[in-house]
Amino acid sequence: MTSTNEIRRSFLEYFGSQGHEVVPSAPLVPYNDPTLMFTNAGMVPFKNVFTGLETRAIPRATSSQKCVRAGGKHNDLDNVGYTARHHTFFEMLGNFSFGDYFKEQAITNAWTLLTKVWGIPAEKLLVTVYHTDEDAAALWRKIAGLSDDKIIRIATKDNFWAMGDDGPCGPCSEIFYDHGAHIPGGPPGSPDEDGDRFIEIWNLVFMQFEQAAGEIVGELPKPSIDTGMGLERIAAVLQGEHDNYDTDTFRALIAASESLTGVKATGEHTASHRVIADHLRSSSFLLADGVLPSNEGRGYVLRRIMRRAMRHAHLLGAKDPLMHRLVGSLVTEMGQAYPELGRAQPLIEEVLQREETRFRQTLSNGLRLLDEASAGLGEGDKLPGETAFRLYDTYGFPYDLTEDALRARGVSVDREGFDAAMAQQKAAARAAWKGSGEAASSEVWFDIAEREGATEFTGYTATSGEGVV
Ligand code: ATP
Ligand code: MG
Ligand code: MG
Ligand code: MG
């Protein structure tokens, strides 16, 4: 079996041998884009190169980039534990051409790596192209010999990438692997495409147009290439697994969590072990890159991730803090590729232990309240937003933790009610301060508090200009 570490190496070696500079992963906190919560694609560190603000000595690069998609435009947090293919933290393998080669070379490289170097049978692969991109369709026919039914035309924004309202943009071509008819789900573009039979492994972006204020205003003088392939997804394919969570790295982490909790990852416990393994990775890598848990912005997203994992540890019956005891296994699996993990190990363990110790004190009280409040609810019912707010306010339950706790029973949460309760509390706090004789300064304070509060809650819905790949 080819290990995930070997697959990463093999990808970088392949593109290195094709004249690409092998560039180490940038940190998860983007240094070149304050609007972006976390690095969420391989192209993020190269944004200024694609827009022409920076140039590089070598016009080709390849990397395995640490990505987190648990906030901002791409938020896969709720999927984790429930789909075969989503993580909050994952590695994106990429090759980039900065005005150098274009579509033909990008498609040739991708096809050669997948089918020749790695030996994936061609008949297991299919691709999508943007509906107007005849060049890409013709190249797939010519280079890969794919028949027309394996080249699916997609007309939605999913297959058109833009850096923001201004700057480079262009059509995408996504490569899918068919895991077989025994798994439910239809091909991309079909009504049941959300199933997990056809899994997107690689996205090729052909940057060829220039946008201004959301409109295409011309062609780029030197088109560029940006690609992204999920390491965990290609590892699943090459290891003969359907599910990312059955690859070597995740098996090792889940085995560690099984042995510490004494609970096997089967049946209803599967999702809990998966959430723990996934969130262990995102929490640890975020901590290693300098994010600390807090009540706003990036730190708040980290805290939500940690608390969600800690609730699942509690669900598995862990009597004591668990997460920090798993860090060693993570360092064993990934510390060689990412030395920052080993360097930060003592810090990661200390923060995880402190957070879990603190959170456990209120967790069981909060869960008791939640059980009582949701006792009569079943499939299709909604928990009142008030209750979700009380859990947040008194017990430190982030909104999505409450949602996650009820999910298995098919109960949802009244989001509007939650938001209303939050707004009401803010208004009450503001009113309480009125007339204190410091109107002017307290107004300023409340404006700041409101803004900060807004950061906390729009952190995972609003940001702009993010990379798709
Ligand atoms: P999907 O449609 O499956 O959510 P995507 O189109 O959002 O994927 P891209 O933005 O194109 O993903 O990212 C490039 C590649 O990164 C994808 O083809 C996939 O292999 C991988 N990837 C994206 N999101 C995740 C995730 N949450 N966990 C693991 N791998 C991911
Ligand atoms: Mg996605
Ligand atoms: Mg997609
Ligand atoms: Mg994609």
XYZ file of C-alpha atoms and ligand atoms in Angstrom:
503
model
C 0.000 0.000 0.000
C 1.237 3.461 -0.887
C 1.195 5.604 2.231
C -0.193 9.125 2.268
C 3.304 10.420 2.972
C 4.587 8.614 -0.134
C 1.766 9.976 -2.280
C 2.559 13.540 -1.241
C 6.212 12.964 -2.070
C 5.391 11.340 -5.383
C 3.198 14.272 -6.474
C 5.858 16.846 -5.627
C 8.549 14.756 -7.316
C 6.504 14.396 -10.471
C 5.903 18.115 -10.870
C 9.440 18.878 -9.666
C 10.724 16.745 -12.546
C 8.521 18.822 -14.903
C 10.355 22.041 -14.046
C 8.226 23.166 -11.096
C 9.791 24.763 -8.053
C 8.816 22.706 -5.001
C 7.472 25.275 -2.526
C 6.787 24.427 1.132
C 3.284 24.922 2.509
C 2.489 28.449 3.666
C 0.970 28.897 7.146
C -2.766 28.499 7.720
C -3.061 32.175 8.629
C -2.730 33.963 5.290
C -0.103 36.694 5.402
C -1.193 38.339 2.174
C -4.948 38.566 2.621
C -6.586 40.009 5.746
C -10.088 39.265 4.389
C -9.455 35.546 4.366
C -9.902 33.616 7.592
C -7.659 30.661 6.804
C -5.621 29.472 3.859
C -8.211 27.332 2.087
C -6.516 26.487 -1.215
C -3.091 25.899 -2.672
C -3.238 29.067 -4.755
C -3.732 31.422 -1.799
C -0.006 32.053 -1.164
C 0.416 32.774 -4.888
C -2.432 35.279 -5.284
C -0.128 38.226 -5.870
C 1.787 36.282 -8.484
C -1.404 35.529 -10.409
C -2.478 39.180 -10.316
C 0.973 40.323 -11.414
C 1.842 42.186 -8.195
C 4.737 39.807 -7.589
C 6.920 37.794 -9.893
C 8.835 34.584 -9.238
C 12.149 33.579 -10.755
C 10.647 30.258 -11.893
C 7.208 30.520 -13.557
C 6.073 27.069 -12.315
C 5.495 25.892 -8.766
C 4.163 22.862 -6.921
C 3.151 22.460 -3.293
C 1.218 20.506 -0.745
C -0.655 23.268 1.031
C -2.248 23.012 4.480
C -5.873 24.115 4.172
C -8.683 24.725 6.634
C -12.279 25.033 5.487
C -14.161 25.742 8.657
C -14.998 29.375 8.169
C -15.585 31.870 5.398
C -16.990 31.037 1.988
C -15.877 27.419 2.127
C -17.156 25.885 5.326
C -17.088 22.104 5.439
C -17.374 21.812 9.225
C -20.887 20.382 9.240
C -19.943 17.733 6.684
C -17.186 16.240 8.791
C -17.969 12.831 10.171
C -20.903 12.443 7.795
C -19.428 12.453 4.264
C -16.600 10.265 3.011
C -14.730 13.194 1.534
C -14.779 16.300 3.713
C -12.348 17.455 6.369
C -11.923 20.740 8.162
C -8.157 20.356 7.685
C -6.762 18.801 4.535
C -3.764 19.072 2.267
C -4.177 20.416 -1.236
C -1.643 19.184 -3.757
C -1.182 21.713 -6.527
C 0.758 22.653 -9.617
C 0.835 26.224 -10.821
C 1.835 27.950 -14.029
C 2.341 31.690 -13.775
C 1.807 32.747 -17.378
C 3.841 29.756 -18.544
C 2.083 26.573 -19.770
C -1.687 26.462 -20.195
C -4.569 24.018 -20.721
C -2.912 21.429 -22.916
C 0.094 20.930 -20.671
C -2.036 21.013 -17.495
C -4.369 18.312 -18.793
C -1.493 16.206 -20.121
C 0.333 16.377 -16.774
C -2.750 15.531 -14.746
C -3.719 12.608 -16.960
C -0.165 11.223 -17.080
C 0.252 11.371 -13.316
C -3.103 9.744 -12.582
C -3.096 7.000 -15.193
C 0.577 6.333 -16.002
C 2.549 7.176 -12.864
C -0.125 6.078 -10.406
C -1.836 3.544 -12.652
C -5.452 4.524 -12.065
C -7.604 2.791 -14.729
C -8.810 5.403 -17.240
C -12.348 3.993 -17.218
C -12.708 4.976 -13.538
C -12.219 8.641 -14.361
C -14.547 11.273 -15.757
C -14.277 15.018 -16.011
C -16.398 18.134 -16.051
C -15.751 21.211 -18.165
C -17.413 24.616 -18.187
C -20.212 24.493 -20.760
C -18.609 27.051 -23.093
C -15.074 25.678 -22.808
C -14.778 23.801 -26.113
C -10.965 23.888 -25.902
C -10.944 21.886 -22.683
C -13.492 19.372 -24.006
C -11.433 18.849 -27.176
C -8.215 18.440 -25.198
C -9.749 15.807 -22.918
C -10.884 13.909 -26.001
C -7.473 14.175 -27.629
C -5.157 13.637 -24.660
C -7.155 11.223 -22.536
C -9.281 9.663 -25.241
C -12.377 10.244 -23.111
C -15.713 9.718 -24.837
C -18.290 12.511 -24.793
C -20.323 10.919 -22.011
C -17.244 11.129 -19.768
C -16.848 14.861 -20.433
C -19.702 16.487 -18.576
C -20.582 20.074 -19.343
C -21.476 22.155 -16.310
C -23.035 25.596 -16.586
C -22.958 26.647 -12.936
C -20.465 28.824 -11.092
C -19.031 25.598 -9.629
C -17.053 25.334 -12.838
C -16.083 28.940 -13.209
C -13.489 30.356 -10.878
C -12.861 33.998 -10.044
C -10.448 35.504 -7.535
C -13.015 38.109 -6.548
C -14.881 40.792 -8.453
C -11.640 42.040 -9.947
C -8.722 40.091 -11.329
C -8.101 36.818 -13.077
C -10.881 34.286 -13.645
C -11.657 31.379 -15.909
C -13.300 28.009 -16.438
C -12.529 24.921 -14.311
C -12.339 21.290 -15.146
C -12.904 18.873 -12.283
C -11.676 15.276 -12.376
C -13.891 12.684 -10.669
C -13.210 9.105 -9.631
C -16.024 6.568 -9.820
C -15.924 4.439 -6.677
C -18.465 2.008 -8.116
C -22.161 1.303 -8.533
C -22.480 -0.154 -5.021
C -22.239 3.375 -3.600
C -25.246 5.688 -3.921
C -24.881 8.906 -5.886
C -25.023 10.171 -9.446
C -22.399 11.741 -11.702
C -21.653 15.473 -11.435
C -24.449 17.615 -12.786
C -27.106 14.950 -12.158
C -29.872 15.385 -9.568
C -28.252 12.969 -7.091
C -24.695 14.224 -7.490
C -24.411 14.785 -3.739
C -23.915 11.103 -3.098
C -20.435 9.791 -2.589
C -20.077 7.453 -5.566
C -18.365 9.978 -7.844
C -15.772 11.852 -5.846
C -14.061 14.962 -7.103
C -10.348 14.410 -6.751
C -8.727 17.223 -8.717
C -9.766 20.648 -9.884
C -7.947 22.357 -12.745
C -8.495 26.089 -13.098
C -7.701 27.766 -16.371
C -7.162 31.448 -15.615
C -7.710 33.093 -18.945
C -9.904 36.185 -18.504
C -9.682 39.463 -16.654
C -12.616 40.626 -14.555
C -13.536 44.117 -13.384
C -16.495 44.728 -11.070
C -17.744 41.203 -11.685
C -17.748 41.455 -15.494
C -15.306 39.847 -17.905
C -13.460 42.698 -19.598
C -10.885 40.841 -21.661
C -8.407 38.017 -22.032
C -5.300 37.749 -19.899
C -2.159 38.383 -21.972
C -0.539 35.363 -20.312
C -3.039 32.766 -19.114
C -2.170 30.769 -16.001
C -2.889 27.441 -14.362
C -3.953 26.689 -10.808
C -4.794 23.149 -9.766
C -5.813 21.539 -6.491
C -6.110 17.899 -5.522
C -7.132 16.713 -2.063
C -4.329 14.490 -0.764
C -6.702 12.520 1.459
C -9.075 11.838 -1.455
C -6.359 10.639 -3.819
C -4.889 8.572 -0.974
C -8.259 6.848 -0.595
C -8.288 6.029 -4.328
C -4.705 4.752 -4.385
C -5.205 2.716 -1.217
C -8.312 1.071 -2.654
C -10.635 2.733 -0.149
C -13.817 4.642 -0.772
C -13.631 6.720 2.328
C -10.939 9.239 3.284
C -11.348 8.108 6.877
C -10.166 4.616 5.918
C -6.765 5.816 4.702
C -3.579 5.109 6.669
C -3.354 8.487 8.418
C -6.939 8.438 9.633
C -6.853 4.774 10.569
C -3.878 5.491 12.830
C -5.589 8.457 14.499
C -8.868 6.605 14.909
C -7.046 3.585 16.342
C -5.444 5.877 18.934
C -8.794 7.356 19.856
C -10.331 3.856 20.050
C -7.631 2.666 22.366
C -7.855 5.700 24.670
C -11.654 5.606 24.907
C -12.014 1.828 24.783
C -14.837 2.295 22.260
C -14.643 0.796 18.753
C -15.369 2.965 15.724
C -18.473 1.092 14.620
C -22.146 1.979 14.256
C -23.197 5.137 16.008
C -19.637 5.713 17.300
C -18.109 6.025 13.845
C -18.952 9.689 13.369
C -17.580 10.587 16.820
C -14.195 8.992 16.140
C -14.047 10.667 12.745
C -14.885 14.069 14.140
C -12.225 13.619 16.823
C -9.555 12.588 14.293
C -10.438 15.383 11.900
C -10.707 18.101 14.518
C -7.488 16.933 16.161
C -5.732 17.696 12.892
C -7.303 21.108 12.353
C -6.889 22.197 15.981
C -3.278 21.064 16.170
C -2.247 22.624 12.863
C -3.993 25.899 13.718
C -2.286 26.014 17.112
C 1.067 25.236 15.474
C 0.508 28.222 13.171
C -0.126 30.561 16.083
C -3.929 30.631 16.391
C -5.138 30.448 20.000
C -8.704 29.811 21.150
C -10.618 33.002 21.856
C -14.085 34.493 21.549
C -13.664 36.165 18.202
C -12.414 35.729 14.690
C -9.989 32.903 13.958
C -9.651 31.990 17.623
C -13.384 31.511 17.880
C -13.482 29.174 14.909
C -10.687 27.178 16.544
C -12.627 27.064 19.812
C -15.749 25.817 18.003
C -13.739 23.049 16.361
C -12.133 22.026 19.653
C -15.412 22.023 21.574
C -17.138 19.978 18.915
C -14.419 17.323 19.194
C -14.627 17.466 22.977
C -18.355 16.861 22.925
C -17.763 13.763 20.815
C -15.099 12.582 23.277
C -17.684 13.015 26.027
C -20.217 11.151 23.900
C -17.801 8.210 23.695
C -17.725 8.197 27.465
C -14.288 9.749 28.000
C -14.036 10.552 31.697
C -11.025 12.837 31.386
C -9.652 15.219 28.783
C -8.784 13.198 25.695
C -7.658 15.389 22.840
C -4.200 16.276 24.154
C -3.384 12.585 24.515
C -3.833 12.079 20.774
C -1.307 14.683 19.673
C 1.587 12.219 19.846
C -0.066 9.971 17.245
C -0.614 12.932 14.962
C 3.032 13.941 15.249
C 4.033 10.372 14.400
C 1.874 10.448 11.255
C 2.525 13.956 10.009
C 5.453 15.419 11.932
C 8.002 14.549 9.286
C 6.176 16.393 6.527
C 5.309 19.274 8.859
C 8.090 19.807 11.423
C 6.194 22.754 12.953
C 3.853 20.184 14.452
C 6.590 18.543 16.507
C 8.035 21.896 17.515
C 4.654 23.056 18.801
C 3.679 19.720 20.391
C 4.055 20.882 24.031
C 2.000 24.023 23.331
C -0.688 22.101 21.439
C -1.022 19.567 24.251
C -1.178 22.226 26.937
C -3.835 24.322 25.190
C -5.973 21.293 24.332
C -5.810 19.983 27.876
C -6.626 23.360 29.415
C -9.567 23.949 27.068
C -10.984 20.486 27.549
C -10.637 20.658 31.331
C -12.485 23.968 31.385
C -15.116 22.943 28.881
C -15.880 19.643 30.577
C -16.970 21.503 33.691
C -19.966 22.990 31.918
C -20.420 20.430 29.175
C -22.438 17.903 31.141
C -24.691 20.591 32.666
C -25.295 22.037 29.233
C -26.002 18.635 27.724
C -28.460 17.896 30.521
C -30.294 21.126 29.755
C -30.272 20.270 26.065
C -31.647 16.771 26.752
C -34.465 18.186 28.864
C -35.319 20.905 26.389
C -35.340 18.541 23.430
C -36.934 15.545 25.151
C -40.215 15.759 23.221
C -38.631 16.544 19.857
C -38.127 14.111 17.007
C -37.415 13.883 13.272
C -38.250 17.163 11.539
C -38.759 19.189 14.751
C -36.941 22.384 15.691
C -35.307 23.319 18.965
C -36.339 26.857 19.962
C -33.649 29.455 19.210
C -33.964 30.722 22.813
C -32.676 27.405 24.149
C -29.777 27.329 21.721
C -28.931 30.849 22.828
C -29.065 29.938 26.515
C -26.689 27.048 25.828
C -24.361 29.433 24.071
C -24.561 32.153 26.655
C -24.427 30.084 29.827
C -22.578 26.939 28.831
C -20.329 28.122 26.025
C -21.968 25.882 23.421
C -21.248 27.344 19.999
C -24.398 27.301 17.840
C -23.168 24.511 15.606
C -22.348 22.304 18.568
C -26.015 22.361 19.567
C -26.930 21.661 15.967
C -24.465 18.768 15.820
C -25.752 17.306 19.093
C -29.301 17.102 17.721
C -28.422 16.027 14.223
C -28.466 12.277 14.841
C -32.129 12.546 15.895
C -33.121 14.622 12.872
C -33.868 17.669 15.041
C -32.794 21.069 13.722
C -32.357 24.411 15.454
C -34.311 27.609 14.932
C -31.497 29.816 13.672
C -33.637 32.926 13.397
C -34.746 32.567 16.989
C -31.125 32.179 18.035
C -30.084 35.306 16.150
C -33.029 37.229 17.575
C -32.146 36.212 21.141
C -28.573 37.284 20.518
C -29.673 40.649 19.130
C -32.018 41.121 22.040
C -29.290 40.501 24.553
C -27.050 43.011 22.834
C -29.807 45.602 22.824
C -30.476 44.961 26.518
C -26.796 45.387 27.341
C -26.739 48.604 25.385
C -29.874 49.912 27.111
C -28.465 49.035 30.510
C -25.592 51.365 29.861
C -27.683 54.298 28.634
C -27.872 57.115 31.156
C -24.768 56.110 32.994
C -23.488 59.586 32.269
C -20.885 58.364 29.848
C -23.070 58.224 26.795
C -20.400 59.304 24.366
C -17.744 56.835 25.382
C -20.131 53.951 25.983
C -21.525 54.418 22.481
C -18.040 53.972 21.136
C -17.528 50.918 23.300
C -20.765 49.343 22.125
C -19.912 50.041 18.529
C -16.683 48.175 18.997
C -18.411 45.375 20.871
C -20.969 45.116 18.104
C -18.287 44.996 15.467
C -16.331 42.395 17.379
C -19.528 40.466 17.954
C -20.175 40.689 14.258
C -16.726 39.303 13.580
C -17.578 36.393 15.784
C -20.720 35.508 13.946
C -20.023 36.460 10.402
C -16.637 34.840 10.636
C -17.995 31.738 9.019
C -20.312 33.266 6.485
C -18.653 36.405 5.211
C -15.299 36.980 3.625
C -14.429 37.825 0.102
C -11.963 37.127 -2.581
C -11.212 33.579 -1.590
C -9.599 31.042 -3.815
C -11.815 28.200 -4.862
C -9.028 25.843 -5.612
P -16.355 19.407 -3.167
O -17.227 19.812 -4.348
O -16.145 17.953 -3.036
O -16.785 20.068 -1.887
P -14.662 21.569 -3.972
O -15.040 21.738 -5.415
O -15.278 22.476 -2.976
O -14.883 20.035 -3.508
P -12.094 22.694 -4.584
O -12.327 24.042 -4.035
O -12.155 22.507 -6.049
O -13.063 21.656 -3.842
O -10.691 22.165 -4.009
C -9.782 21.380 -4.781
C -9.701 19.961 -4.247
O -9.470 19.941 -2.835
C -10.964 19.159 -4.454
O -11.001 18.619 -5.738
C -10.819 18.084 -3.381
O -10.007 17.017 -3.832
C -10.104 18.799 -2.251
N -11.042 19.254 -1.194
C -11.863 20.328 -1.218
N -12.534 20.475 -0.061
C -12.114 19.465 0.738
C -12.415 19.085 2.086
N -13.264 19.776 2.838
N -11.790 17.990 2.601
C -10.912 17.287 1.844
N -10.581 17.593 0.581
C -11.157 18.683 0.025
Mg -16.636 22.117 -1.463
Mg -16.687 20.674 -6.378
Mg -13.749 21.825 -7.151
